[in-house]
Every structure is written in C-alpha cells, then in structure tokens.
Amino acid sequence: MISKNLTAASSKPIILGILKQGSSYGYLIIKKIKEMSGGEIEWSDGMLYPVLQRMVKEGTIRSKWIVDDAGNTRPRKYYEITELGKKELLEEKKQWMKVHSVLGLLWDIEPSV
Amino acid sequence: MFNLEESIKNWLTSFYRFNAFQHGSIEEMEQHLRDHIEDLIDDGLSEQEAFDKATKSFGSAESIAIDQHKSNKPIHNSHSAMYLNYLKIAVRSFSKHKSYATLNILGLTMGLIIVLLIGLFVSDELSFDQFHKKKDQLFRVVENQHYAGQPLFPVAVTPTALGPALESEYPEVLNFMRYTQNSYVFRQGENKITENGGIMADGSLFEMFSFELLDGDISSFSENLNGLVLNENLAEKYFPNGTPVGKEIELDGENYEVLAVAKNVHGNSHIEFDYVTNFEKYLQEDTSRASNWASNWLYTYVELDPQADLSNLNDKIIGLIKTNLSKSVSDIYLQPLLDVYLGEVDFTAEVSTKGEMMYVKIFTIVAIFILLISCINFMNLSTARSAKRAKEVGLRKTVGASRRELILQFLSESMIMAFFASILAVAIVIILLPVFNQITGKSFDLAYIFSLENGMRLVVVVVASALLTGLLSGIYPAFVLSNIQPLRTLNKYASGRRGEWLRKALVIFQFTISVILITGTWVVYSQFSFIQNVDLGYDKDHVIYMFVNDQRKVFAEEVRKISGVENVGLSNRHPGYVMSSTSAFDWPGKNPDESILMHFMGVDENYIPTMKLRINEGRNFLALDSTTVMINERAKELMGIKNPIGQTITAYGERKIVGVVDDFNFKSIHNKIEPIVIFKLDAPPRAYIKYDPRQEEKIQSEIEQVWNRMYPNQEFNPYFLDRDFNEMYEAEKRTGSLSTYFAILAIFVSCLGLYGLVAYAVEQRKKEIGIRKVMGASVSRLFLLLSTDFTRLVIFSLILALPIGWVVMDQWLDNFAYRINLSIWVFLSSGAVTIVLAIATVSYQTLKASYDNPVNSLRDD
C-alpha cells in the first residue's frame, strides 16, 4: 500500500497524466487510478474533488458540465488539461524521474529512462 | 426496507453542513456516488450493499470539507491578502463605530503623549556625560567626612595635592584633572564685564574628557600659563569678527591668549564652562599651594587603567588624605563619572548642574502607569463591546475562521489604532515642546528630535510604542473575543457580561493610580509653597545684591543715601549658600579628640540688621570691632558653652564671641541647620541692599546710577535674593508643575475610560431603562440606579489609593529637613475631587438615558 504522503504528493502528476490522455470526469479518474495501481494507491473517492478544484484554480486543468441532450446519462463535470497543465506535467515528470533515478542508483537497479 | 434515494439524500445532507463546498461541487459528488453505486449493482451487489460500499470508499464529508477548505484558500500571497483584509475590516469597524474609535484613539494618544514626553526627559537625564569616550574609566574623587556628634558629611571637593598624589602613588591611576569654578573680569574696549561661567582646570581636562574643540589647538595649554579656551558664546561675544584663536584678551587686567574655541557644553555635561584658564598659573603664583592637603575646594577626577580593580583601589586610597594630614577626618573614594549627575548621595559643594535620580524614577513610573491606564481603557471598551461584535465573530467562525485568525484580526485592529494614536501623539508632542521645555528647563528642539540619529530613534520609538501599546491593549480583548462560541452568539440574549469582574478590577486599578497621582501633586505643591514661606531666619525678600570690586564702604554709603533703601550690608558669602567649613576652631572646654565641623562667613556691622537676622544674646558687631565673632544657636549647642558672650574662640587667631544669632538657613532647606561662626570683616565684597518694594524700579535705577558713577567701566550686574532662592528649589518647582500636568492627564484618561464604559452600560440597559420608565421610575431614581455601580468602583479605588499615597508621599517628604505634615484632608479632598469628576463623567450618559423617551428604546425589534 502506498503511504498517505506519497499518495498526496503524486496526486497531481497522476491526474494530469490521466487527463493528458483525454478529458474525463471524477468517477472515471478514480476508477482509472485504482485500476492502474492495482488498488495499491488508496484514495477515498471524495478526496479527489478538493484536489481537482485546487488544480482548476491553479489553471492546470479546466472543467465544464456536460449534459447529454438525450438525457441518457447523468450530467457530468468533465475535466481537461490546459497548456499550463501540460507544461506542469513535463516539469513533474522531470522531477519524478530525478527522484526515481536517485533511488535507482541507491538501490542498484537500472534506471529505466 | 432500504430506500436508495432516501439514503443518498441523507448522505448529501451531511455535505450541506459545510460551506466549504462551492456551488456545484456537491452535485458533482452526488453524480460520482451514483456512478459508483450503479457499477457496484452491475457487479451484483444489492442496493444497500452498493450504497454502503460506495459511501465508505468516498470518505467522510468532514474530512473532505477540511481538504476543500484548504484548497479554497487563495493560492498566491495568501498572507498579504489576509493582512489587507484585516486592514479593511479594521477601517470598516472604525468608521462604523466612530465615537468608540475616537474615544479609544484619544485615550491611547493621551497615554502616548505622556510616555513620549517623559521618555524625552528621562533619556536626556540619562544622557548626561555619556559623550565622553573614556566615560567608563573616569571617576571623581569624593570625601566622606566624619565629625563627632554630627551625621556623615559627604563632600564633593578635595584638596589640591590629592590628584598628583593619586597619580604618582597608584599605577592604576593614569591621569588626573582638577578644576574649580572661577570668574574673571573681561575687558572689551573700555567696558569691564564679569564673566561667572569660567573654570580653572588642569590641561588634562581636554585629554581625559571629550569636550569638542571647534577651532584652535590645545596642545600648548598645559605649558601656556596665560592660555585661554573660550566657548562658542564667548568667542562670538568678544570676537564677533573672525576667529579669536591666537588673539589676546584682557582678564583681570592681564593678557591671555585664546588657544581654542570649544563647543558650548550645556545640557548634557555636569562639568560646564564658558571659558577655561590654566590651573597651573594658580599653582605657580605660590609654590606652597601645590602641596596643600588642608582645604577642600577642587573637583578632582582620575582616569583609571581599564583593567584596574575599582573596589581594590578604593580600599587602598581611602586613607590617603589622613596619611598626609594627621588631623583630617576625610575618607576618600572614587565615584564613577556616570554616577555624578544622577547620584543619590547629597554632597556638600556639589556642582550646580545636578539631576535627581528620584525624579527620573518617579517620572518613569508615572509614564508606565499612565500608559497602563490608557491601555486599560482600550481593553475595557473592547471587551465591553464584545456582545456587539459577538455576532461578527460567530459568523466568521461559522464560515471557517480559525481562532488564530480572529486573534490576529483583533490584534491588527488594536495595532492600527495604536499606530494612529502614536502618530497623533508625536504631532502633539512637537506642538507641546516649547511648553515642555519651559516646565522642565530642558531645551529640546525640532532639529534635535529630527536629527538623523534621533529621527531614526523617533521612528523606532513610534513603531515600538505602537506595537507595544497595540499588543498590550489588544491581546486580552483578542483572546476574549475570539473565544466566543458561535452557537451562543446566535442566541439573541447573548450579553457582554463576560469578563465583567475583570473590567471592574481594571477600573479600580486605574482610578487608584489617578488618585495617588492627584494626592501626590497636592502634597508636592503644598510642600513647595511651605518651603517658599518657611522662616529662613532671615528676610530674603526685596534684597538686591552685587559684587563690588573696590571702594566697597563708599559704595554702601552712597547707596544707603538713596531714598527707599532700608539698609546695605556687606558679606563674603551668599546667605543661603555658605559652604566654607572647617574643623580647626577651638574653644575652652572643647574635647581635643573630637572634631566638630563649623561653617563660617564674614560680614560687616550692617549685614545682620540688613538681613534681619535675629540676635538672641549679646549684641551686633560694631564698626570698630575687628577680633570678634558671633555664633548661631546650633554652634552654641555643639560647643557646649552655657554663656558664650565674652568667651574666646580660636579661629584664625583668638576672637571674642559678642553675640548669638538665632538659627538661620544658610544652606538648602533639605538640610538641618548646621553650626556657623560669623566673623567681623571690614569690607567683604558682596553688597546686600534691602529696599522698599513699592519703589523697586526707581531704586534699582538709582543704584545703577551710583554704580556707573563710581565704576564707569564695569558692568552693573545685580542679583535678586528671592530669585536665587526660587532657583534653589527649581527641582521641586518643576516636579510640582510636571506632576500637576501628569495628574490632570491621568484623571482625564481615566474618566475617558469611565465615560466609554458607562456609555456602553447604558446602551446595554436601554430596554431595561425604558421599561422602568414606563412602570413609573423617576429620573432621579434611574440616575441613581445607573451611577451607583460606577461610583462604588471609584470609592473602592479611593480606599485602596489613600494608604498607598500616604506611604509614598511621606517617604518623599522625608527628603526635606523642613516638611509639611500629611493631613488626612489632603487625601479626603483629592478623593472628593476624583468622585466629583467621576460622577460628572457618569452623569452625562446616565442623565441622557434617564431623560430619553422610553418609546425610542422599546420600539425597535
């Protein structure tokens, strides 16, 4: 299980990473994180929303409500990554890779860059 | 039966409790939950199982609200935005409650004015002699003389031979300097002007002390017996055109060369001079002078090695005079230079520029008290208003303000007020400076205050006092206000009774201080007027005196002819300032082992009737007496002679006692009367002229005419005995007027606070008053109801203040040999004054409330 602190620190790059692949809404984002981490990254679902709002405020993502005309699905708030968000993601990536390579050297595993 | 929709609705309600969630975000979360439940049902769970699992995985509303609250905070510069917000709220709150804000700022301003003024005074007093670079190595040599049957006699002056002996015998002593006040007759063209501000000093004066030279070179001062240093004033006076350095000027008929010009030393040095002549010249006139151990007349200073051990050195030098003069009764010790000005020992022959540590201490305490009083006002008003602000606090707390933020907000309000008050106080202090200078005898000016160094200090003082005052007065209200429970504020009947006992205690405290200040002022004033009217044993009023250089008898005779002049007497001493004393007198029956100190002065046969000294036994001097003396009652008592008339006393030769005068004050009223022997002299140099006050101006101008006729080239320079006397008690007079102002301000600030509190209490009880009126209560009844509470507090303060004031003032009065007795009436009267003022303060508000039409107070809500 990933520790709480690490989860919190990684939430932003993970969300940006998911949105980079296409816009999405809260429930789907959580679902994807859970799938990808094999349930190792444990979020209480509600915690996602304050993070999303914070990111909207920072300008790295933006949101809009989409209501299906036919009324087949419920209204959903979709999030998409902004240009600033993309830049931020690159920066995050660099930093995480740096940490990764340092840890790799320390623990004698090949850096997988 | 499980109802999914109902459960979701309940679940959502838990989110609505928090207002951290913005519009739409709860809806978004609802959709999330529904998506999740749907998926779980698709996976085969029952509705209830799906709901339980989804909500559990979503987390509690509370923890999400906390996260949400954090993410709601502004991202950049959150602090400055917050402080800006505090400022905004403070300004709004001031403009909303103008009278309250005015009252508060006014009170704080008053307090700060006092603090600033006293700060100026105290820092100036403490700055004396600080400018000497070697101040920590410089010491004055002083004496303790021991006489049989008389109290310890501390003396500030020392013999001629002491300085050189200290330097040559003790390696710790690096240098020494002796000086004494001196006056010369300066010649300017045909005019002769007596300049009294001179000193005669060793050349080391300018090596050991850091007196600033503006022009010239001092290096040859020690060798040049006729060298002279002038201060700026005299340089300007005698050499108005260009530098005096290298020029000559005639002093007492001899030519002196001006070597240098020194900066005026006035106001921050206990050694003051208008000009300096060389002490070496005095020594060279008679070679025996340098080895004199017998007469104490010079101020001696030494410079010690920085490593020297003071107490060790004091032990070694204590008997130095006795070693060189077997009959001496003097022990010596070193007094640090910085102790001279504010020292607490009352030395005989002390320099005239002496401060009083007691006043520095008293004023500092007064400043602290007055500041406290005004801070207390602030606290009282703020906490009393807590009910009014409770709703605001409740609201803020509900929308998520933390206690820390609220404390910060209230503190910033009080700091802003204090800052505003500080600036106002500085402005008023600047306006008040001339008055303040007049009262304190100091000479602060704007240039001084705004000079670079002091200007910076001023900024520091203002900011510091604003912060301190803001903190002091704001911290308690901030804690009280921020502690308010939101739920209770929604209750309509929330009251401001919280902390009421503390407010009462604070009111008592401030009135206690005010009453002590009032009684103090009263006592100082009574003592001062007592001193002015005390029987000195001689008549100081309507006496002009002057120094006469030659033809003294003729001058006296001429002046006596002026109509309106009652008498003219000659003397060699000021009647209120006889410092010459010796233990060398002898008389029949004197115990040879005992040393008794006697003061002495010389007068002509007209002096005693002129000054109206009372003769208790024997007779006055006759014109032809030459080897006769008179003594005072105290001397008669100490000498132990029953019938002194006709006895012989050995004092500079054998002399017959012809009379005994009643005791008279030849020193300060602070001292008990000491023994004195009065010699008959033929024509001593001071002429005392007693005149009829109704013709004062005419007589003065006629005396001047006589003077100008007899001494055409000498300046006519008359002095007035009663003015001298007033100057001697200048310190008391200053304390008197300063404490009056302080007491007025203290009581004013206290009443200001009381006014605010009453206004508040009346406001709180408006409805009650309305109802009472409707029920038929009379105005006088209501007035009594509202006033009693506060009057009771003030009376309680009186009970506290009176004993404290009594003890403090009794101690102060003990400084005087002649003092008033404290009367209970002084205390009762100042108590009455306080009560009257307090009731007057309370009355306005209470009467207004009592007369108010009850409809006004009962109508709203």
Short mmCIF file of N, CA, C and O in Angstrom, two decimals, chain B residues 426-532:
data_model
loop_
_atom_site.label_atom_id
_atom_site.label_comp_id
_atom_site.label_asym_id
_atom_site.label_seq_id
_atom_site.Cartn_x
_atom_site.Cartn_y
_atom_site.Cartn_z
N VAL B 426 2.91 62.02 18.49
CA VAL B 426 4.16 62.67 18.10
C VAL B 426 3.88 64.10 17.64
O VAL B 426 4.57 65.05 18.03
N ALA B 427 2.83 64.24 16.85
CA ALA B 427 2.49 65.57 16.35
C ALA B 427 2.19 66.51 17.51
O ALA B 427 2.67 67.65 17.55
N ILE B 428 1.42 66.03 18.48
CA ILE B 428 1.06 66.88 19.61
C ILE B 428 2.29 67.19 20.47
O ILE B 428 2.48 68.30 20.92
N VAL B 429 3.14 66.19 20.64
CA VAL B 429 4.36 66.40 21.42
C VAL B 429 5.20 67.51 20.78
O VAL B 429 5.73 68.38 21.48
N ILE B 430 5.27 67.49 19.47
CA ILE B 430 6.05 68.52 18.79
C ILE B 430 5.45 69.90 19.05
O ILE B 430 6.16 70.86 19.32
N ILE B 431 4.12 69.96 19.05
CA ILE B 431 3.47 71.24 19.34
C ILE B 431 3.72 71.66 20.79
O ILE B 431 3.90 72.83 21.09
N LEU B 432 3.75 70.67 21.68
CA LEU B 432 3.89 70.98 23.10
C LEU B 432 5.32 71.27 23.54
O LEU B 432 5.55 71.68 24.67
N LEU B 433 6.29 71.01 22.63
CA LEU B 433 7.70 71.11 23.05
C LEU B 433 8.06 72.40 23.77
O LEU B 433 8.71 72.34 24.81
N PRO B 434 7.68 73.58 23.24
CA PRO B 434 8.09 74.80 23.93
C PRO B 434 7.59 74.85 25.37
O PRO B 434 8.34 75.22 26.28
N VAL B 435 6.34 74.46 25.59
CA VAL B 435 5.78 74.45 26.94
C VAL B 435 6.56 73.46 27.81
O VAL B 435 6.92 73.74 28.95
N PHE B 436 6.82 72.32 27.22
CA PHE B 436 7.54 71.28 27.95
C PHE B 436 8.94 71.75 28.33
O PHE B 436 9.39 71.53 29.46
N ASN B 437 9.61 72.42 27.41
CA ASN B 437 10.94 72.97 27.71
C ASN B 437 10.87 73.93 28.87
O ASN B 437 11.74 73.95 29.74
N GLN B 438 9.83 74.74 28.86
CA GLN B 438 9.67 75.73 29.91
C GLN B 438 9.51 75.06 31.27
O GLN B 438 10.11 75.46 32.25
N ILE B 439 8.73 74.00 31.28
CA ILE B 439 8.47 73.33 32.55
C ILE B 439 9.70 72.58 33.04
O ILE B 439 10.05 72.62 34.21
N THR B 440 10.37 71.90 32.12
CA THR B 440 11.47 71.03 32.56
C THR B 440 12.81 71.74 32.60
O THR B 440 13.76 71.23 33.16
N GLY B 441 12.88 72.94 31.97
CA GLY B 441 14.17 73.62 31.91
C GLY B 441 15.11 72.96 30.93
O GLY B 441 16.32 73.21 30.93
N LYS B 442 14.58 72.09 30.07
CA LYS B 442 15.42 71.47 29.05
C LYS B 442 15.32 72.32 27.79
O LYS B 442 14.57 73.27 27.72
N SER B 443 16.10 71.92 26.78
CA SER B 443 15.99 72.68 25.54
C SER B 443 15.94 71.75 24.34
O SER B 443 16.85 71.69 23.54
N PHE B 444 14.85 71.01 24.27
CA PHE B 444 14.64 70.16 23.10
C PHE B 444 14.13 71.03 21.97
O PHE B 444 13.31 71.90 22.19
N ASP B 445 14.63 70.80 20.77
CA ASP B 445 14.00 71.48 19.64
C ASP B 445 13.81 70.48 18.50
O ASP B 445 14.25 69.34 18.57
N LEU B 446 13.10 70.95 17.50
CA LEU B 446 12.76 70.05 16.40
C LEU B 446 14.02 69.53 15.73
O LEU B 446 14.10 68.37 15.36
N ALA B 447 15.01 70.41 15.59
CA ALA B 447 16.24 69.98 14.94
C ALA B 447 16.86 68.82 15.70
O ALA B 447 17.39 67.88 15.11
N TYR B 448 16.73 68.90 17.02
CA TYR B 448 17.29 67.83 17.84
C TYR B 448 16.52 66.54 17.61
O TYR B 448 17.10 65.47 17.38
N ILE B 449 15.19 66.67 17.62
CA ILE B 449 14.37 65.45 17.51
C ILE B 449 14.48 64.83 16.13
O ILE B 449 14.52 63.61 15.98
N PHE B 450 14.58 65.71 15.12
CA PHE B 450 14.61 65.16 13.77
C PHE B 450 16.01 65.02 13.19
O PHE B 450 16.16 64.74 12.01
N SER B 451 17.03 65.23 14.03
CA SER B 451 18.37 64.99 13.52
C SER B 451 18.45 63.52 13.12
O SER B 451 17.67 62.70 13.60
N LEU B 452 19.39 63.22 12.24
CA LEU B 452 19.42 61.89 11.64
C LEU B 452 19.33 60.80 12.70
O LEU B 452 18.48 59.93 12.67
N GLU B 453 20.21 60.93 13.69
CA GLU B 453 20.30 59.88 14.70
C GLU B 453 19.01 59.79 15.51
O GLU B 453 18.41 58.74 15.66
N ASN B 454 18.55 60.98 15.98
CA ASN B 454 17.36 60.99 16.81
C ASN B 454 16.11 60.72 16.00
O ASN B 454 15.15 60.17 16.51
N GLY B 455 16.14 61.16 14.72
CA GLY B 455 15.00 60.90 13.86
C GLY B 455 14.75 59.42 13.72
O GLY B 455 13.63 58.93 13.83
N MET B 456 15.85 58.67 13.54
CA MET B 456 15.72 57.23 13.44
C MET B 456 15.19 56.67 14.74
O MET B 456 14.34 55.80 14.77
N ARG B 457 15.72 57.25 15.83
CA ARG B 457 15.28 56.79 17.14
C ARG B 457 13.77 57.06 17.30
O ARG B 457 13.05 56.24 17.84
N LEU B 458 13.37 58.22 16.77
CA LEU B 458 11.97 58.59 16.87
C LEU B 458 11.09 57.57 16.16
O LEU B 458 10.09 57.10 16.68
N VAL B 459 11.53 57.20 14.93
CA VAL B 459 10.77 56.22 14.17
C VAL B 459 10.69 54.92 14.97
O VAL B 459 9.62 54.31 15.12
N VAL B 460 11.83 54.51 15.51
CA VAL B 460 11.86 53.27 16.29
C VAL B 460 10.91 53.37 17.48
O VAL B 460 10.12 52.47 17.74
N VAL B 461 10.98 54.53 18.15
CA VAL B 461 10.14 54.71 19.34
C VAL B 461 8.66 54.65 18.96
O VAL B 461 7.86 53.98 19.61
N VAL B 462 8.32 55.34 17.86
CA VAL B 462 6.91 55.37 17.46
C VAL B 462 6.42 53.98 17.11
O VAL B 462 5.39 53.52 17.59
N VAL B 463 7.20 53.29 16.26
CA VAL B 463 6.78 51.96 15.85
C VAL B 463 6.72 51.03 17.05
O VAL B 463 5.75 50.30 17.25
N ALA B 464 7.74 51.13 17.90
CA ALA B 464 7.78 50.24 19.06
C ALA B 464 6.62 50.54 20.00
O ALA B 464 5.97 49.62 20.49
N SER B 465 6.35 51.84 20.20
CA SER B 465 5.27 52.13 21.15
C SER B 465 3.93 51.73 20.56
O SER B 465 3.05 51.27 21.27
N ALA B 466 3.80 51.87 19.24
CA ALA B 466 2.55 51.44 18.62
C ALA B 466 2.38 49.94 18.77
O ALA B 466 1.31 49.45 19.15
N LEU B 467 3.45 49.20 18.49
CA LEU B 467 3.37 47.75 18.60
C LEU B 467 3.08 47.34 20.04
O LEU B 467 2.20 46.53 20.31
N LEU B 468 3.84 47.94 20.95
CA LEU B 468 3.70 47.57 22.36
C LEU B 468 2.30 47.91 22.87
O LEU B 468 1.63 47.08 23.47
N THR B 469 1.88 49.15 22.59
CA THR B 469 0.57 49.57 23.06
C THR B 469 -0.52 48.73 22.42
O THR B 469 -1.45 48.30 23.09
N GLY B 470 -0.38 48.51 21.12
CA GLY B 470 -1.38 47.71 20.41
C GLY B 470 -1.47 46.33 21.01
O GLY B 470 -2.55 45.80 21.26
N LEU B 471 -0.31 45.74 21.26
CA LEU B 471 -0.25 44.39 21.79
C LEU B 471 -0.82 44.36 23.20
O LEU B 471 -1.66 43.54 23.54
N LEU B 472 -0.35 45.31 24.00
CA LEU B 472 -0.73 45.36 25.41
C LEU B 472 -2.24 45.52 25.54
O LEU B 472 -2.88 44.86 26.34
N SER B 473 -2.79 46.44 24.72
CA SER B 473 -4.20 46.74 24.91
C SER B 473 -5.06 45.79 24.11
O SER B 473 -6.23 45.63 24.41
N GLY B 474 -4.49 45.13 23.09
CA GLY B 474 -5.32 44.31 22.21
C GLY B 474 -5.33 42.84 22.57
O GLY B 474 -6.23 42.11 22.19
N ILE B 475 -4.32 42.40 23.32
CA ILE B 475 -4.16 40.96 23.47
C ILE B 475 -5.31 40.35 24.26
O ILE B 475 -5.85 39.32 23.89
N TYR B 476 -5.71 41.04 25.32
CA TYR B 476 -6.79 40.46 26.13
C TYR B 476 -8.13 40.45 25.38
O TYR B 476 -8.78 39.41 25.29
N PRO B 477 -8.52 41.62 24.82
CA PRO B 477 -9.77 41.61 24.04
C PRO B 477 -9.71 40.58 22.91
O PRO B 477 -10.70 39.90 22.65
N ALA B 478 -8.57 40.43 22.30
CA ALA B 478 -8.47 39.50 21.18
C ALA B 478 -8.76 38.08 21.65
O ALA B 478 -9.50 37.34 21.00
N PHE B 479 -8.23 37.73 22.81
CA PHE B 479 -8.47 36.38 23.30
C PHE B 479 -9.93 36.21 23.73
O PHE B 479 -10.55 35.19 23.45
N VAL B 480 -10.46 37.23 24.38
CA VAL B 480 -11.85 37.13 24.82
C VAL B 480 -12.77 37.02 23.61
O VAL B 480 -13.62 36.12 23.53
N LEU B 481 -12.57 37.91 22.65
CA LEU B 481 -13.50 37.95 21.51
C LEU B 481 -13.39 36.69 20.67
O LEU B 481 -14.37 36.18 20.19
N SER B 482 -12.17 36.20 20.51
CA SER B 482 -12.01 35.05 19.61
C SER B 482 -12.52 33.78 20.26
O SER B 482 -12.70 32.77 19.62
N ASN B 483 -12.74 33.85 21.56
CA ASN B 483 -13.17 32.66 22.28
C ASN B 483 -14.68 32.49 22.26
O ASN B 483 -15.22 31.53 22.77
N ILE B 484 -15.37 33.46 21.70
CA ILE B 484 -16.83 33.42 21.70
C ILE B 484 -17.33 32.20 20.93
O ILE B 484 -16.83 31.88 19.86
N GLN B 485 -18.29 31.49 21.52
CA GLN B 485 -18.83 30.31 20.86
C GLN B 485 -19.89 30.74 19.85
O GLN B 485 -20.83 31.43 20.24
N PRO B 486 -19.73 30.30 18.60
CA PRO B 486 -20.66 30.77 17.56
C PRO B 486 -22.11 30.51 17.92
O PRO B 486 -22.98 31.34 17.70
N LEU B 487 -22.36 29.34 18.54
CA LEU B 487 -23.73 28.97 18.79
C LEU B 487 -24.39 29.98 19.71
O LEU B 487 -25.54 30.37 19.54
N ARG B 488 -23.61 30.43 20.72
CA ARG B 488 -24.19 31.34 21.71
C ARG B 488 -24.47 32.71 21.12
O ARG B 488 -25.32 33.45 21.62
N THR B 489 -23.75 33.06 20.07
CA THR B 489 -23.95 34.40 19.52
C THR B 489 -25.25 34.47 18.75
O THR B 489 -25.80 35.54 18.56
N LEU B 490 -25.70 33.30 18.28
CA LEU B 490 -26.96 33.32 17.54
C LEU B 490 -28.12 33.54 18.50
O LEU B 490 -29.19 33.98 18.13
N ASN B 491 -27.84 33.21 19.74
CA ASN B 491 -28.81 33.47 20.79
C ASN B 491 -28.95 34.99 20.95
O ASN B 491 -27.99 35.70 21.16
N LYS B 492 -30.16 35.43 20.88
CA LYS B 492 -30.41 36.86 20.90
C LYS B 492 -30.01 37.51 22.21
O LYS B 492 -29.73 38.69 22.30
N TYR B 493 -30.01 36.70 23.27
CA TYR B 493 -29.81 37.30 24.58
C TYR B 493 -28.36 37.22 25.05
O TYR B 493 -28.07 37.40 26.21
N ALA B 494 -27.47 36.93 24.08
CA ALA B 494 -26.06 36.91 24.45
C ALA B 494 -25.69 38.26 25.04
O ALA B 494 -26.10 39.29 24.55
N SER B 495 -24.95 38.26 26.09
CA SER B 495 -24.67 39.54 26.75
C SER B 495 -23.17 39.81 26.83
O SER B 495 -22.36 38.94 26.58
N GLY B 496 -22.85 41.04 27.19
CA GLY B 496 -21.44 41.43 27.31
C GLY B 496 -20.96 41.32 28.74
O GLY B 496 -20.06 42.01 29.16
N ARG B 497 -21.63 40.45 29.49
CA ARG B 497 -21.25 40.38 30.90
C ARG B 497 -19.96 39.61 31.10
O ARG B 497 -19.37 39.64 32.17
N ARG B 498 -19.52 38.95 30.05
CA ARG B 498 -18.28 38.19 30.14
C ARG B 498 -17.14 39.11 30.59
O ARG B 498 -16.97 40.20 30.08
N GLY B 499 -16.38 38.64 31.54
CA GLY B 499 -15.20 39.39 31.97
C GLY B 499 -15.55 40.67 32.70
O GLY B 499 -14.75 41.57 32.80
N GLU B 500 -16.78 40.73 33.22
CA GLU B 500 -17.20 41.97 33.86
C GLU B 500 -16.36 42.26 35.11
O GLU B 500 -15.96 43.38 35.36
N TRP B 501 -16.07 41.20 35.87
CA TRP B 501 -15.29 41.41 37.10
C TRP B 501 -13.92 41.96 36.75
O TRP B 501 -13.38 42.80 37.45
N LEU B 502 -13.36 41.51 35.62
CA LEU B 502 -12.04 41.98 35.24
C LEU B 502 -12.09 43.46 34.87
O LEU B 502 -11.24 44.25 35.25
N ARG B 503 -13.16 43.84 34.14
CA ARG B 503 -13.31 45.25 33.78
C ARG B 503 -13.38 46.10 35.03
O ARG B 503 -12.79 47.16 35.12
N LYS B 504 -14.13 45.57 36.02
CA LYS B 504 -14.27 46.34 37.25
C LYS B 504 -12.92 46.47 37.94
O LYS B 504 -12.56 47.55 38.41
N ALA B 505 -12.18 45.38 37.98
CA ALA B 505 -10.86 45.41 38.61
C ALA B 505 -9.97 46.43 37.91
O ALA B 505 -9.25 47.20 38.54
N LEU B 506 -10.05 46.46 36.59
CA LEU B 506 -9.21 47.39 35.84
C LEU B 506 -9.61 48.83 36.11
O LEU B 506 -8.76 49.71 36.24
N VAL B 507 -10.90 49.06 36.21
CA VAL B 507 -11.36 50.43 36.53
C VAL B 507 -10.83 50.84 37.90
O VAL B 507 -10.31 51.94 38.09
N ILE B 508 -10.93 49.92 38.84
CA ILE B 508 -10.42 50.22 40.19
C ILE B 508 -8.94 50.54 40.11
O ILE B 508 -8.46 51.51 40.68
N PHE B 509 -8.21 49.72 39.37
CA PHE B 509 -6.76 49.91 39.25
C PHE B 509 -6.44 51.30 38.70
O PHE B 509 -5.63 52.03 39.25
N GLN B 510 -7.13 51.68 37.62
CA GLN B 510 -6.76 52.97 37.02
C GLN B 510 -7.16 54.15 37.89
O GLN B 510 -6.44 55.13 37.97
N PHE B 511 -8.27 54.02 38.58
CA PHE B 511 -8.64 55.13 39.46
C PHE B 511 -7.73 55.20 40.68
O PHE B 511 -7.44 56.28 41.18
N THR B 512 -7.28 54.04 41.13
CA THR B 512 -6.34 54.05 42.24
C THR B 512 -5.10 54.85 41.85
O THR B 512 -4.63 55.73 42.59
N ILE B 513 -4.58 54.56 40.67
CA ILE B 513 -3.39 55.29 40.21
C ILE B 513 -3.68 56.78 40.09
O ILE B 513 -2.89 57.62 40.53
N SER B 514 -4.85 57.11 39.53
CA SER B 514 -5.18 58.52 39.37
C SER B 514 -5.23 59.22 40.71
O SER B 514 -4.71 60.33 40.86
N VAL B 515 -5.84 58.58 41.68
CA VAL B 515 -5.97 59.22 43.00
C VAL B 515 -4.58 59.41 43.61
O VAL B 515 -4.27 60.47 44.17
N ILE B 516 -3.72 58.40 43.46
CA ILE B 516 -2.36 58.54 44.01
C ILE B 516 -1.66 59.71 43.34
O ILE B 516 -1.01 60.52 44.00
N LEU B 517 -1.83 59.84 42.04
CA LEU B 517 -1.20 60.96 41.35
C LEU B 517 -1.75 62.29 41.82
O LEU B 517 -1.01 63.26 42.00
N ILE B 518 -3.05 62.35 42.02
CA ILE B 518 -3.64 63.62 42.46
C ILE B 518 -3.13 63.99 43.85
O ILE B 518 -2.68 65.12 44.08
N THR B 519 -3.15 63.02 44.77
CA THR B 519 -2.66 63.35 46.11
C THR B 519 -1.19 63.73 46.04
O THR B 519 -0.76 64.67 46.71
N GLY B 520 -0.43 62.99 45.22
CA GLY B 520 0.99 63.30 45.09
C GLY B 520 1.18 64.75 44.67
O GLY B 520 1.98 65.50 45.26
N THR B 521 0.44 65.16 43.65
CA THR B 521 0.57 66.52 43.17
C THR B 521 0.25 67.53 44.27
O THR B 521 0.96 68.51 44.47
N TRP B 522 -0.82 67.23 44.96
CA TRP B 522 -1.27 68.11 46.02
C TRP B 522 -0.18 68.28 47.08
O TRP B 522 0.16 69.40 47.49
N VAL B 523 0.41 67.15 47.45
CA VAL B 523 1.43 67.19 48.50
C VAL B 523 2.67 67.94 48.01
O VAL B 523 3.22 68.79 48.72
N VAL B 524 3.10 67.67 46.77
CA VAL B 524 4.28 68.34 46.24
C VAL B 524 4.05 69.85 46.24
O VAL B 524 4.90 70.64 46.63
N TYR B 525 2.83 70.22 45.84
CA TYR B 525 2.53 71.65 45.79
C TYR B 525 2.53 72.29 47.17
O TYR B 525 3.08 73.36 47.38
N SER B 526 1.90 71.60 48.12
CA SER B 526 1.84 72.16 49.48
C SER B 526 3.25 72.29 50.04
O SER B 526 3.60 73.30 50.66
N GLN B 527 4.07 71.25 49.80
CA GLN B 527 5.44 71.29 50.31
C GLN B 527 6.20 72.46 49.70
O GLN B 527 6.93 73.16 50.37
N PHE B 528 5.97 72.66 48.40
CA PHE B 528 6.71 73.72 47.73
C PHE B 528 6.31 75.09 48.27
O PHE B 528 7.16 75.93 48.56
N SER B 529 5.01 75.29 48.48
CA SER B 529 4.63 76.61 48.97
C SER B 529 5.04 76.76 50.43
O SER B 529 5.37 77.85 50.89
N PHE B 530 5.10 75.63 51.15
CA PHE B 530 5.60 75.66 52.52
C PHE B 530 7.06 76.13 52.54
O PHE B 530 7.45 77.00 53.31
N ILE B 531 7.85 75.56 51.65
CA ILE B 531 9.27 75.92 51.59
C ILE B 531 9.43 77.40 51.29
O ILE B 531 10.26 78.09 51.87
N GLN B 532 8.61 77.88 50.35
CA GLN B 532 8.76 79.27 49.97
C GLN B 532 8.44 80.21 51.12
O GLN B 532 8.94 81.32 51.18
#
